[in-house]
Amino acid sequence: VPEIIHCNDWQTACIPLFLNTHYANDDVLKKSKSILTIHNVGYQGVFGKEVLGLLQLSEELFNPENIEFFGKVNLLKAGIVNADNLVTVSKKYAQEIQEPEYGYDLAPIFKKYNQKLSGILNGVDYEHWNPETDDFIPYKYSIHNLTGKQKCKKTLKNFYGLKNENVPIIGCISRLTYQKGIDILINTLDWLFFDEKEVQFVIVGSGEQWIVDRFEALRAMFPDRIGVWWGYNEKLAHLIEAGSDFYVMPSRYEPSGLNQMYSLAYGTIPIVRATGGLDDSIEQFDENLKTGNGFKYKNNDSAELYTTIRHALRVYKNKVIMNKLINNAMLFKRSWDDTAKEYEELYNTISQNN
């Protein structure tokens, strides 16, 4: 008998509903508990009422207290209402989705069921993302010897045709979408390149054409300051993580995020918006206390991102402080084992209460 059935996102979110309906009196499954992990509330599985027949569900369930949502069947909502426990992929995101800005119309539902809602941050596969063993990068390095990182920086600049290896470089690997805040980033870079003569930027990604066009226009204005590669390239992604000084993630929302944690492993300092998993994993650097592993800003606008980047560039100029920050970053660890332990604790709690 399965004690716990763990579901993920809207594609399996009707399983908790089935446990409470089709299998409510089943000798095997009636005692089973359910967990629903939600990776991104933006994807909900919304269908017309006719899907009730396909799922063999009674029309009595088609009401605002269960699966009905603005005249449609919402499978994610079905999971939220019927699951015994709800998990998102960071503690901050679990809080955010209870607010209208992040909840995609489901915020009142999450707020209603927040007693069974928690957040568990994703982890990093350090066998794949490790500068000491990474076969994708030309020079390996460690927290004890960063010589290879400087060589990777030179290789990265050569790839993009950028000169002056002493100038700090900001990297980005991203889908070019509204969610990722890339439009905010472009506006910031346009402003930054006029005010900061010694900074460069590289990106690899794909997505919406209007964003590509804006980057190309920016590159035409600053050909020696910006490098672009459209599409995805695994080897280049690793080189950006290894060769950049900073890594920027201006996301409007980011349920968990992984690249900020990859960056920490490579001693590349994240500059992130304080949302979701970015806020959970990045601690604002304090120059006096020498604590923290990156830079964060709160509001989703170019002015705050601009101010935060300029702060990071000031820190970069002080090599003693910058080296301490890099050391802090590389000491951060969040493996999948850590994530698994938190899920195991949740399983044990559910089992004990069953």
Coordinates of C-alpha atoms in Angstrom, one line a residue:
V1 CA 0.0 0.0 0.0
P2 CA 1.6 3.4 -1.0
E3 CA 1.7 5.6 2.1
I4 CA 2.3 8.7 0.0
I5 CA 1.7 9.5 -3.7
H6 CA 3.9 12.4 -4.8
C7 CA 2.6 14.3 -7.7
N8 CA 4.1 17.1 -9.8
D9 CA 2.4 20.1 -11.4
W10 CA -1.0 20.1 -13.3
Q11 CA -0.2 17.0 -15.4
T12 CA -0.6 14.8 -12.3
A13 CA -2.6 17.1 -10.1
C14 CA -5.9 15.2 -10.6
I15 CA -4.4 12.2 -8.7
P16 CA -5.2 13.7 -5.3
L17 CA -8.7 14.4 -6.6
F18 CA -9.1 10.8 -7.7
L19 CA -8.0 9.6 -4.2
N20 CA -10.8 11.7 -2.7
T21 CA -13.4 10.5 -5.3
H22 CA -12.8 7.4 -7.4
Y23 CA -10.7 5.7 -4.7
A24 CA -12.1 7.1 -1.5
N25 CA -13.4 3.7 -0.5
D26 CA -10.7 1.6 -2.2
D27 CA -9.3 -1.0 0.3
V28 CA -5.7 -0.3 -0.9
L29 CA -5.7 3.5 -1.6
K30 CA -8.1 5.0 0.9
K31 CA -5.4 5.5 3.4
S32 CA -2.8 6.9 1.0
K33 CA -1.8 10.6 1.4
S34 CA -0.8 12.9 -1.4
I35 CA 1.8 15.6 -2.0
L36 CA 1.7 18.0 -4.9
T37 CA 4.9 19.8 -5.9
I38 CA 4.3 22.9 -8.0
H39 CA 7.2 24.2 -10.0
N40 CA 5.6 27.1 -11.7
V41 CA 2.1 28.4 -11.0
G42 CA 1.9 29.9 -14.5
Y43 CA 1.1 26.5 -15.9
Q44 CA -2.3 25.3 -14.6
G45 CA -3.9 22.9 -17.0
V46 CA -7.1 24.7 -17.8
F47 CA -9.7 22.9 -19.9
G48 CA -13.4 23.1 -20.9
K49 CA -16.1 21.5 -18.8
E50 CA -16.4 18.6 -21.3
V51 CA -13.2 17.2 -19.7
L52 CA -15.3 16.0 -16.7
G53 CA -16.6 13.1 -18.8
L54 CA -13.1 12.1 -19.8
L55 CA -12.0 12.1 -16.2
Q56 CA -15.2 10.3 -15.1
L57 CA -15.9 13.1 -12.6
S58 CA -19.3 14.1 -11.3
E59 CA -20.6 17.6 -12.2
E60 CA -21.0 18.2 -8.5
L61 CA -17.3 18.8 -8.3
F62 CA -17.6 21.6 -10.9
N63 CA -17.9 24.3 -8.3
P64 CA -15.7 27.2 -6.9
E65 CA -14.8 25.1 -3.9
N66 CA -13.2 22.4 -6.0
I67 CA -12.1 22.2 -9.6
E68 CA -14.2 25.0 -11.3
F69 CA -12.2 28.1 -12.1
F70 CA -13.8 31.0 -14.1
G71 CA -16.1 28.6 -15.9
K72 CA -13.3 26.1 -16.7
V73 CA -11.8 23.0 -15.2
N74 CA -8.5 23.9 -13.6
L75 CA -6.4 20.7 -12.9
L76 CA -3.8 22.6 -10.8
K77 CA -6.5 24.0 -8.6
A78 CA -7.9 20.4 -8.3
G79 CA -4.6 19.3 -6.9
I80 CA -4.3 22.3 -4.6
V81 CA -7.7 21.7 -3.0
N82 CA -7.4 17.9 -2.7
A83 CA -3.8 17.2 -2.0
D84 CA -2.8 16.6 1.7
N85 CA 0.4 18.7 1.3
L86 CA 1.6 21.3 -1.2
V87 CA 5.2 22.0 -1.9
T88 CA 6.8 24.7 -4.1
V89 CA 10.5 24.9 -5.1
S90 CA 11.5 27.6 -2.6
K91 CA 10.2 29.0 0.6
K92 CA 10.0 32.5 -0.8
Y93 CA 7.9 31.3 -3.8
A94 CA 5.5 29.6 -1.4
Q95 CA 4.9 33.0 0.2
E96 CA 4.8 34.9 -3.1
I97 CA 2.1 32.7 -4.8
Q98 CA -0.3 33.8 -2.0
E99 CA -0.1 37.3 -3.4
P100 CA -1.9 38.5 -6.6
E101 CA 1.3 39.5 -8.4
Y102 CA 2.6 36.0 -8.4
G103 CA -0.4 33.7 -7.9
Y104 CA -1.8 33.8 -11.5
D105 CA -5.4 34.3 -10.1
L106 CA -4.9 31.3 -7.7
A107 CA -3.5 33.5 -4.9
P108 CA -6.7 33.3 -2.8
I109 CA -6.7 29.5 -3.1
F110 CA -3.1 29.3 -2.0
K111 CA -3.9 31.6 0.9
K112 CA -6.9 29.5 1.9
Y113 CA -4.8 26.3 2.0
N114 CA -1.5 27.8 3.2
Q115 CA -1.4 25.6 6.3
K116 CA -0.5 22.7 4.1
L117 CA 1.9 24.7 1.9
S118 CA 5.7 24.8 2.2
G119 CA 8.8 25.4 0.1
I120 CA 11.8 23.2 -0.6
L121 CA 14.6 24.6 -2.7
N122 CA 15.9 22.7 -5.6
G123 CA 19.5 21.4 -5.6
V124 CA 22.6 21.4 -7.8
D125 CA 24.3 18.4 -9.4
Y126 CA 27.8 19.1 -8.4
E127 CA 29.2 16.3 -10.5
H128 CA 28.1 18.3 -13.5
W129 CA 28.6 21.8 -12.2
N130 CA 32.0 21.8 -10.6
P131 CA 35.0 24.0 -11.8
E132 CA 37.4 21.4 -10.4
T133 CA 36.2 18.6 -12.7
D134 CA 34.2 20.3 -15.5
D135 CA 35.2 19.0 -18.9
F136 CA 33.3 21.7 -20.7
I137 CA 35.7 24.5 -19.5
P138 CA 39.2 24.8 -20.9
Y139 CA 40.9 25.5 -17.5
K140 CA 39.9 23.9 -14.2
Y141 CA 40.2 25.7 -10.9
S142 CA 39.2 25.6 -7.2
I143 CA 38.4 27.8 -4.3
H144 CA 42.1 27.5 -3.4
N145 CA 43.5 28.5 -6.8
L146 CA 41.5 30.8 -9.1
T147 CA 44.2 31.0 -11.8
G148 CA 42.0 28.8 -14.1
K149 CA 39.1 31.2 -13.7
Q150 CA 41.1 34.1 -15.1
K151 CA 42.2 31.9 -18.0
C152 CA 38.5 31.0 -18.6
K153 CA 37.6 34.7 -18.6
K154 CA 40.2 35.3 -21.3
T155 CA 38.8 32.4 -23.4
L156 CA 35.3 33.7 -22.9
K157 CA 36.2 37.2 -24.1
N158 CA 38.0 35.7 -27.1
F159 CA 35.0 33.7 -28.1
Y160 CA 32.8 36.8 -28.1
G161 CA 35.4 39.0 -29.7
L162 CA 35.8 41.2 -26.7
K163 CA 39.1 42.7 -25.7
N164 CA 40.8 43.9 -22.4
E165 CA 40.7 40.9 -20.1
N166 CA 41.0 43.1 -17.0
V167 CA 37.5 44.6 -17.5
P168 CA 34.8 42.9 -15.4
I169 CA 32.3 40.9 -17.4
I170 CA 28.7 40.1 -16.6
G171 CA 27.2 36.9 -17.9
C172 CA 23.7 35.7 -18.6
I173 CA 22.2 32.4 -19.8
S174 CA 18.5 32.7 -20.2
R175 CA 15.3 32.2 -22.2
L176 CA 14.5 35.6 -23.7
T177 CA 11.1 36.0 -22.2
Y178 CA 9.1 38.5 -20.2
Q179 CA 9.3 36.3 -17.1
K180 CA 13.0 36.5 -17.1
G181 CA 13.0 40.3 -17.0
I182 CA 15.3 40.6 -20.0
D183 CA 13.6 43.8 -21.2
I184 CA 14.6 45.3 -17.8
L185 CA 18.1 44.1 -18.3
I186 CA 18.4 45.7 -21.8
N187 CA 17.2 49.0 -20.5
T188 CA 19.7 48.8 -17.7
L189 CA 22.6 47.9 -20.0
D190 CA 21.8 50.8 -22.3
W191 CA 22.1 53.1 -19.3
L192 CA 25.1 51.3 -17.7
F193 CA 27.3 51.4 -20.8
F194 CA 27.1 55.2 -21.0
D195 CA 28.0 55.6 -17.3
E196 CA 30.5 52.7 -16.8
K197 CA 33.2 52.6 -19.4
E198 CA 34.8 49.4 -18.0
V199 CA 32.2 46.7 -18.0
Q200 CA 31.3 44.1 -20.6
F201 CA 28.3 41.7 -21.0
V202 CA 27.8 38.4 -22.7
I203 CA 24.6 36.3 -23.1
V204 CA 23.6 33.0 -24.6
G205 CA 19.9 32.3 -25.1
S206 CA 16.8 32.1 -27.3
G207 CA 13.3 33.3 -27.2
E208 CA 11.2 36.2 -28.3
Q209 CA 12.4 38.0 -31.5
W210 CA 11.8 41.5 -30.2
I211 CA 14.2 40.9 -27.4
V212 CA 16.8 39.5 -29.9
D213 CA 16.3 42.6 -32.0
R214 CA 16.9 44.9 -29.0
F215 CA 20.1 43.1 -28.1
E216 CA 21.3 43.4 -31.6
A217 CA 20.6 47.1 -31.6
L218 CA 22.5 47.5 -28.4
R219 CA 25.4 45.4 -29.7
A220 CA 25.6 47.7 -32.8
M221 CA 25.9 50.7 -30.4
F222 CA 28.5 49.0 -28.2
P223 CA 30.3 46.3 -30.3
D224 CA 33.3 46.2 -27.9
R225 CA 31.1 45.9 -24.8
I226 CA 28.5 43.2 -25.5
G227 CA 28.6 39.7 -27.0
V228 CA 25.6 37.6 -28.0
W229 CA 25.0 34.0 -29.0
W230 CA 21.5 33.0 -30.0
G231 CA 20.4 29.5 -29.3
Y232 CA 21.7 27.2 -26.6
N233 CA 25.2 25.8 -26.3
E234 CA 26.0 23.6 -23.3
K235 CA 29.8 24.2 -23.6
L236 CA 29.3 27.9 -23.8
A237 CA 26.9 27.9 -20.9
H238 CA 29.6 26.3 -18.7
L239 CA 32.2 28.8 -20.0
I240 CA 30.0 31.7 -19.1
E241 CA 29.6 30.4 -15.6
A242 CA 33.4 29.9 -15.3
G243 CA 34.7 33.0 -17.1
S244 CA 32.3 35.7 -15.9
D245 CA 32.9 37.9 -12.9
F246 CA 29.2 38.4 -12.3
Y247 CA 26.0 36.6 -13.4
V248 CA 22.7 38.5 -13.7
M249 CA 19.2 37.2 -13.2
P250 CA 16.6 40.0 -13.3
S251 CA 13.6 37.7 -13.2
R252 CA 10.1 39.0 -12.6
Y253 CA 9.5 35.7 -10.8
E254 CA 11.8 32.7 -10.3
P255 CA 10.2 29.8 -8.5
S256 CA 13.6 28.2 -7.7
G257 CA 16.3 29.0 -10.2
L258 CA 19.5 27.0 -10.7
N259 CA 22.0 29.3 -12.5
Q260 CA 22.5 31.5 -9.5
M261 CA 23.7 28.4 -7.6
Y262 CA 25.8 27.2 -10.5
S263 CA 27.4 30.7 -10.5
L264 CA 28.2 30.4 -6.8
A265 CA 30.0 27.1 -7.4
Y266 CA 32.2 28.8 -10.0
G267 CA 32.9 31.9 -8.0
T268 CA 30.9 34.0 -10.3
I269 CA 28.9 36.5 -8.2
P270 CA 25.1 36.5 -8.8
I271 CA 23.2 39.8 -9.2
V272 CA 19.6 38.9 -8.8
R273 CA 16.1 40.2 -8.1
A274 CA 15.0 39.1 -4.6
T275 CA 12.3 36.8 -5.7
G276 CA 11.6 33.1 -5.2
G277 CA 14.6 30.8 -5.1
L278 CA 16.9 33.7 -5.9
D279 CA 16.0 35.3 -2.6
D280 CA 16.4 32.0 -0.7
S281 CA 19.8 31.1 -2.1
I282 CA 21.5 34.5 -2.4
E283 CA 22.5 36.5 0.7
Q284 CA 23.3 40.2 0.2
F285 CA 27.0 40.8 0.6
D286 CA 27.9 43.1 3.5
E287 CA 31.2 44.8 2.9
N288 CA 31.7 45.5 6.6
L289 CA 30.9 42.1 8.0
K290 CA 32.2 40.3 4.9
T291 CA 29.2 38.1 4.9
G292 CA 26.9 37.2 2.0
N293 CA 27.4 35.6 -1.4
G294 CA 25.9 38.1 -4.0
F295 CA 23.9 41.1 -4.7
K296 CA 20.1 41.5 -4.6
Y297 CA 17.5 44.2 -5.4
K298 CA 13.8 44.2 -4.5
N299 CA 11.8 46.1 -7.1
N300 CA 11.4 45.0 -10.7
D301 CA 12.8 48.1 -12.4
S302 CA 15.9 49.2 -14.3
A303 CA 16.9 51.8 -11.8
E304 CA 17.3 49.3 -9.0
L305 CA 19.1 46.8 -11.2
Y306 CA 21.4 49.6 -12.4
T307 CA 22.2 50.7 -8.8
T308 CA 22.9 47.1 -7.8
I309 CA 25.2 46.4 -10.7
R310 CA 27.2 49.6 -10.0
H311 CA 27.5 48.6 -6.4
A312 CA 28.9 45.2 -7.5
L313 CA 31.4 46.9 -9.8
R314 CA 32.6 49.1 -7.0
V315 CA 33.2 46.0 -4.9
Y316 CA 35.0 44.4 -7.8
K317 CA 37.6 47.2 -7.8
N318 CA 38.7 46.2 -4.2
K319 CA 40.5 42.9 -4.8
V320 CA 40.7 41.9 -1.2
I321 CA 37.0 42.3 -0.6
M322 CA 36.2 40.8 -4.0
N323 CA 38.2 37.7 -3.2
K324 CA 36.4 37.3 0.1
L325 CA 33.1 37.5 -1.7
I326 CA 34.2 34.9 -4.2
N327 CA 35.3 32.7 -1.3
N328 CA 31.9 33.1 0.3
A329 CA 30.2 32.2 -2.9
M330 CA 32.2 29.0 -3.5
L331 CA 31.6 27.8 0.0
F332 CA 27.8 27.7 -0.6
K333 CA 26.5 24.2 -1.2
R334 CA 22.9 23.1 -2.0
S335 CA 23.0 19.6 -3.4
W336 CA 20.1 17.4 -4.4
D337 CA 20.9 15.3 -1.3
D338 CA 19.9 18.4 0.8
T339 CA 16.7 18.7 -1.1
A340 CA 16.0 15.0 -0.7
K341 CA 16.5 15.2 3.0
E342 CA 13.9 17.9 3.3
Y343 CA 11.4 15.8 1.3
E344 CA 12.2 12.8 3.5
E345 CA 11.4 14.8 6.6
L346 CA 8.1 15.8 5.0
Y347 CA 7.3 12.2 4.2
N348 CA 8.1 11.1 7.7
T349 CA 5.9 13.8 9.2
I350 CA 3.0 12.8 6.9
S351 CA 3.5 9.1 7.8
Q352 CA 3.5 9.8 11.5
N353 CA 0.3 11.7 11.2
N354 CA -1.4 9.1 9.0

